[in-house]
């Protein structure tokens, strides 16, 4: 079993839809949770960073962490074609330097 | 400056060539990383530098040789690579390895080994 599981998609939604992206994980030591957006042939861009359980909102993006269920989510409201990209969840334990990534979910927002 | 700059953006090299990838950041970050990413796969950690010293080598073959000449610069020297080493090579940085509020990644060098 992988430490981090993420549905690879592709996920196709119409413009304006609410998108829900999810990851599950098995390592209870993970405390820091991130979402990255990666456009084709570009490096990943940090979207959201959260510590432990709870919600965090930034504009159209909301990140949720449920440590009891080992489940994290990223919601995108009013999705735009420019949101079409691969979304990677990542997490790390304590002061560990290494990030463990999910496989990424490819999102396509259509007009 | 909030960027990590990687050069070159694209590189094609033969299996007998020697080349180097360069990464630069001016955010005062003291942790720098090399990752390798194959198509439709997540990034895989190769090396971690902390305060210019190598702290993690993820059992990377010796044909990849990292170097950190100063706190702003990270190089990856390549020699006798194989076609399966073709990938996107990503550099990243963070404040320190311990206080790591997510990495800042560069745009990567797309390497093709022929």
GROMACS .gro file of C-alpha atoms in nm:
model
  225
    1UNK     CA    1   0.000   0.000   0.000
    2UNK     CA    2   0.130   0.344  -0.093
    3UNK     CA    3   0.175   0.594   0.188
    4UNK     CA    4  -0.037   0.848  -0.002
    5UNK     CA    5  -0.322   0.756  -0.237
    6UNK     CA    6  -0.467   0.997  -0.489
    7UNK     CA    7  -0.706   0.928  -0.775
    8UNK     CA    8  -0.517   1.010  -1.097
    9UNK     CA    9  -0.832   1.113  -1.286
   10UNK     CA   10  -0.870   1.271  -1.531
   11UNK     CA   11  -1.147   1.473  -1.374
   12UNK     CA   12  -1.348   1.683  -1.620
   13UNK     CA   13  -1.584   1.955  -1.495
   14UNK     CA   14  -1.767   2.246  -1.659
   15UNK     CA   15  -1.655   2.602  -1.594
   16UNK     CA   16  -1.805   2.737  -1.272
   17UNK     CA   17  -1.833   2.398  -1.100
   18UNK     CA   18  -1.704   2.322  -0.753
   19UNK     CA   19  -1.415   2.077  -0.770
   20UNK     CA   20  -1.325   1.836  -0.493
   21UNK     CA   21  -0.982   1.674  -0.493
   22UNK     CA   22  -0.882   1.422  -0.229
   23UNK     CA   23  -0.595   1.221  -0.085
   24UNK     CA   24  -0.581   0.951   0.176
   25UNK     CA   25  -0.270   0.852   0.366
   26UNK     CA   26  -0.156   0.577   0.599
   27UNK     CA   27   0.130   0.737   0.798
   28UNK     CA   28  -0.013   0.885   1.119
   29UNK     CA   29   0.311   1.082   1.167
   30UNK     CA   30   0.221   1.320   0.884
   31UNK     CA   31   0.146   1.663   1.030
   32UNK     CA   32   0.199   1.909   0.745
   33UNK     CA   33  -0.018   1.894   0.435
   34UNK     CA   34   0.023   2.076   0.106
   35UNK     CA   35  -0.146   2.106  -0.229
   36UNK     CA   36   0.055   2.185  -0.539
   37UNK     CA   37  -0.069   2.274  -0.886
   38UNK     CA   38   0.141   2.167  -1.181
   39UNK     CA   39   0.083   2.283  -1.535
   40UNK     CA   40   0.213   2.070  -1.818
   41UNK     CA   41   0.593   2.085  -1.848
   42UNK     CA   42   0.625   2.322  -1.550
   43UNK     CA   43   0.736   2.281  -1.191
   44UNK     CA   44   0.480   2.237  -0.911
   45UNK     CA   45   0.343   2.557  -0.755
   46UNK     CA   46   0.244   2.562  -0.388
   47UNK     CA   47  -0.127   2.643  -0.351
   48UNK     CA   48  -0.212   2.563   0.010
   49UNK     CA   49  -0.022   2.468   0.324
   50UNK     CA   50  -0.195   2.342   0.640
   51UNK     CA   51  -0.078   2.209   0.972
   52UNK     CA   52  -0.270   1.931   1.148
   53UNK     CA   53  -0.649   1.910   1.124
   54UNK     CA   54  -0.883   2.188   1.018
   55UNK     CA   55  -0.975   2.411   0.727
   56UNK     CA   56  -0.788   2.684   0.547
   57UNK     CA   57  -0.929   2.915   0.284
   58UNK     CA   58  -0.749   3.126   0.026
   59UNK     CA   59  -0.964   3.290  -0.238
   60UNK     CA   60  -1.139   3.021  -0.440
   61UNK     CA   61  -0.938   2.743  -0.272
   62UNK     CA   62  -1.022   2.564   0.054
   63UNK     CA   63  -0.804   2.293   0.205
   64UNK     CA   64  -0.942   2.052   0.463
   65UNK     CA   65  -0.751   1.805   0.678
   66UNK     CA   66  -0.914   1.529   0.881
   67UNK     CA   67  -0.633   1.352   1.065
   68UNK     CA   68  -0.869   1.112   1.238
   69UNK     CA   69  -0.971   0.974   0.898
   70UNK     CA   70  -0.630   1.034   0.737
   71UNK     CA   71  -0.804   1.225   0.460
   72UNK     CA   72  -0.730   1.561   0.302
   73UNK     CA   73  -0.926   1.759   0.046
   74UNK     CA   74  -0.888   2.061  -0.179
   75UNK     CA   75  -1.201   2.241  -0.295
   76UNK     CA   76  -1.194   2.482  -0.587
   77UNK     CA   77  -1.497   2.711  -0.620
   78UNK     CA   78  -1.606   2.873  -0.946
   79UNK     CA   79  -1.358   2.666  -1.143
   80UNK     CA   80  -1.197   2.830  -1.447
   81UNK     CA   81  -1.032   2.684  -1.758
   82UNK     CA   82  -0.704   2.820  -1.618
   83UNK     CA   83  -0.744   2.576  -1.327
   84UNK     CA   84  -0.684   2.288  -1.572
   85UNK     CA   85  -0.368   2.126  -1.439
   86UNK     CA   86  -0.247   1.835  -1.231
   87UNK     CA   87  -0.301   1.875  -0.858
   88UNK     CA   88  -0.056   1.701  -0.627
   89UNK     CA   89  -0.109   1.650  -0.257
   90UNK     CA   90   0.204   1.632  -0.044
   91UNK     CA   91   0.270   1.577   0.322
   92UNK     CA   92   0.551   1.544   0.571
   93UNK     CA   93   0.611   1.434   0.927
   94UNK     CA   94   0.736   1.662   1.204
   95UNK     CA   95   1.069   1.818   1.113
   96UNK     CA   96   1.132   1.575   0.829
   97UNK     CA   97   1.262   1.745   0.518
   98UNK     CA   98   1.120   1.492   0.275
   99UNK     CA   99   0.779   1.546   0.121
  100UNK     CA  100   0.571   1.244   0.026
  101UNK     CA  101   0.362   1.317  -0.281
  102UNK     CA  102   0.042   1.166  -0.413
  103UNK     CA  103   0.042   1.061  -0.775
  104UNK     CA  104  -0.155   1.373  -0.878
  105UNK     CA  105  -0.506   1.426  -1.014
  106UNK     CA  106  -0.539   1.568  -1.363
  107UNK     CA  107  -0.818   1.827  -1.377
  108UNK     CA  108  -0.979   1.958  -1.695
  109UNK     CA  109  -1.220   2.253  -1.671
  110UNK     CA  110  -1.422   2.287  -1.989
  111UNK     CA  111  -1.599   2.592  -2.132
  112UNK     CA  112   1.270   3.769  -0.546
  113UNK     CA  113   1.045   3.469  -0.474
  114UNK     CA  114   1.164   3.241  -0.749
  115UNK     CA  115   1.381   2.939  -0.802
  116UNK     CA  116   1.555   2.968  -1.138
  117UNK     CA  117   1.674   2.662  -1.325
  118UNK     CA  118   1.894   2.650  -1.633
  119UNK     CA  119   1.890   2.521  -1.895
  120UNK     CA  120   1.519   2.465  -1.955
  121UNK     CA  121   1.588   2.185  -2.201
  122UNK     CA  122   1.892   1.963  -2.242
  123UNK     CA  123   1.968   1.682  -2.486
  124UNK     CA  124   2.281   1.484  -2.411
  125UNK     CA  125   2.449   1.170  -2.531
  126UNK     CA  126   2.532   0.884  -2.298
  127UNK     CA  127   2.903   0.976  -2.301
  128UNK     CA  128   2.853   1.347  -2.238
  129UNK     CA  129   2.913   1.545  -1.921
  130UNK     CA  130   2.668   1.825  -1.846
  131UNK     CA  131   2.550   2.026  -1.549
  132UNK     CA  132   2.214   2.158  -1.434
  133UNK     CA  133   2.205   2.482  -1.241
  134UNK     CA  134   1.961   2.610  -0.980
  135UNK     CA  135   1.959   2.950  -0.811
  136UNK     CA  136   1.746   3.115  -0.543
  137UNK     CA  137   1.776   3.449  -0.365
  138UNK     CA  138   1.511   3.404  -0.097
  139UNK     CA  139   1.764   3.331   0.180
  140UNK     CA  140   1.651   2.969   0.193
  141UNK     CA  141   1.904   2.736   0.353
  142UNK     CA  142   1.758   2.407   0.228
  143UNK     CA  143   1.773   2.308  -0.137
  144UNK     CA  144   1.654   1.993  -0.308
  145UNK     CA  145   1.683   1.801  -0.633
  146UNK     CA  146   1.382   1.603  -0.749
  147UNK     CA  147   1.331   1.386  -1.057
  148UNK     CA  148   0.990   1.360  -1.220
  149UNK     CA  149   0.892   1.113  -1.492
  150UNK     CA  150   0.583   1.173  -1.706
  151UNK     CA  151   0.255   1.139  -1.515
  152UNK     CA  152   0.438   1.050  -1.195
  153UNK     CA  153   0.495   1.251  -0.877
  154UNK     CA  154   0.835   1.407  -0.806
  155UNK     CA  155   1.091   1.172  -0.648
  156UNK     CA  156   1.346   1.310  -0.404
  157UNK     CA  157   1.710   1.272  -0.507
  158UNK     CA  158   1.918   1.497  -0.278
  159UNK     CA  159   1.874   1.740   0.009
  160UNK     CA  160   2.123   2.012   0.101
  161UNK     CA  161   2.098   2.185   0.436
  162UNK     CA  162   2.322   2.486   0.500
  163UNK     CA  163   2.528   2.391   0.194
  164UNK     CA  164   2.595   2.040   0.323
  165UNK     CA  165   2.450   1.723   0.171
  166UNK     CA  166   2.207   1.580   0.427
  167UNK     CA  167   2.009   1.326   0.225
  168UNK     CA  168   2.106   1.113  -0.075
  169UNK     CA  169   1.816   0.887  -0.172
  170UNK     CA  170   2.048   0.613  -0.304
  171UNK     CA  171   2.096   0.799  -0.630
  172UNK     CA  172   2.344   0.643  -0.880
  173UNK     CA  173   2.687   0.806  -0.883
  174UNK     CA  174   2.637   0.926  -1.239
  175UNK     CA  175   2.442   1.208  -1.070
  176UNK     CA  176   2.669   1.430  -0.861
  177UNK     CA  177   2.523   1.725  -0.668
  178UNK     CA  178   2.716   2.032  -0.558
  179UNK     CA  179   2.621   2.332  -0.347
  180UNK     CA  180   2.889   2.602  -0.396
  181UNK     CA  181   2.705   2.859  -0.180
  182UNK     CA  182   2.372   2.920  -0.011
  183UNK     CA  183   2.208   3.046  -0.332
  184UNK     CA  184   2.334   2.797  -0.584
  185UNK     CA  185   2.282   2.426  -0.642
  186UNK     CA  186   2.427   2.224  -0.928
  187UNK     CA  187   2.365   1.873  -1.052
  188UNK     CA  188   2.651   1.727  -1.253
  189UNK     CA  189   2.560   1.454  -1.501
  190UNK     CA  190   2.793   1.194  -1.649
  191UNK     CA  191   2.739   0.870  -1.842
  192UNK     CA  192   2.363   0.886  -1.813
  193UNK     CA  193   2.125   0.625  -1.951
  194UNK     CA  194   1.815   0.684  -2.167
  195UNK     CA  195   1.597   0.593  -1.867
  196UNK     CA  196   1.738   0.899  -1.689
  197UNK     CA  197   1.538   1.118  -1.926
  198UNK     CA  198   1.297   1.315  -1.707
  199UNK     CA  199   1.209   1.658  -1.570
  200UNK     CA  200   1.466   1.755  -1.307
  201UNK     CA  201   1.324   1.991  -1.049
  202UNK     CA  202   1.510   2.205  -0.800
  203UNK     CA  203   1.332   2.332  -0.490
  204UNK     CA  204   1.414   2.535  -0.182
  205UNK     CA  205   1.268   2.598   0.163
  206UNK     CA  206   1.360   2.816   0.461
  207UNK     CA  207   1.529   2.525   0.634
  208UNK     CA  208   1.471   2.151   0.631
  209UNK     CA  209   1.297   2.173   0.971
  210UNK     CA  210   1.085   2.485   0.910
  211UNK     CA  211   0.969   2.376   0.573
  212UNK     CA  212   0.643   2.552   0.490
  213UNK     CA  213   0.627   2.378   0.158
  214UNK     CA  214   0.890   2.404  -0.108
  215UNK     CA  215   0.929   2.661  -0.381
  216UNK     CA  216   0.998   2.470  -0.700
  217UNK     CA  217   1.172   2.587  -1.014
  218UNK     CA  218   1.027   2.523  -1.358
  219UNK     CA  219   1.262   2.234  -1.413
  220UNK     CA  220   1.510   2.117  -1.673
  221UNK     CA  221   1.367   1.871  -1.922
  222UNK     CA  222   1.649   1.626  -1.988
  223UNK     CA  223   1.660   1.387  -2.281
  224UNK     CA  224   1.939   1.127  -2.294
  225UNK     CA  225   2.002   0.985  -2.640
   0.00000   0.00000   0.00000
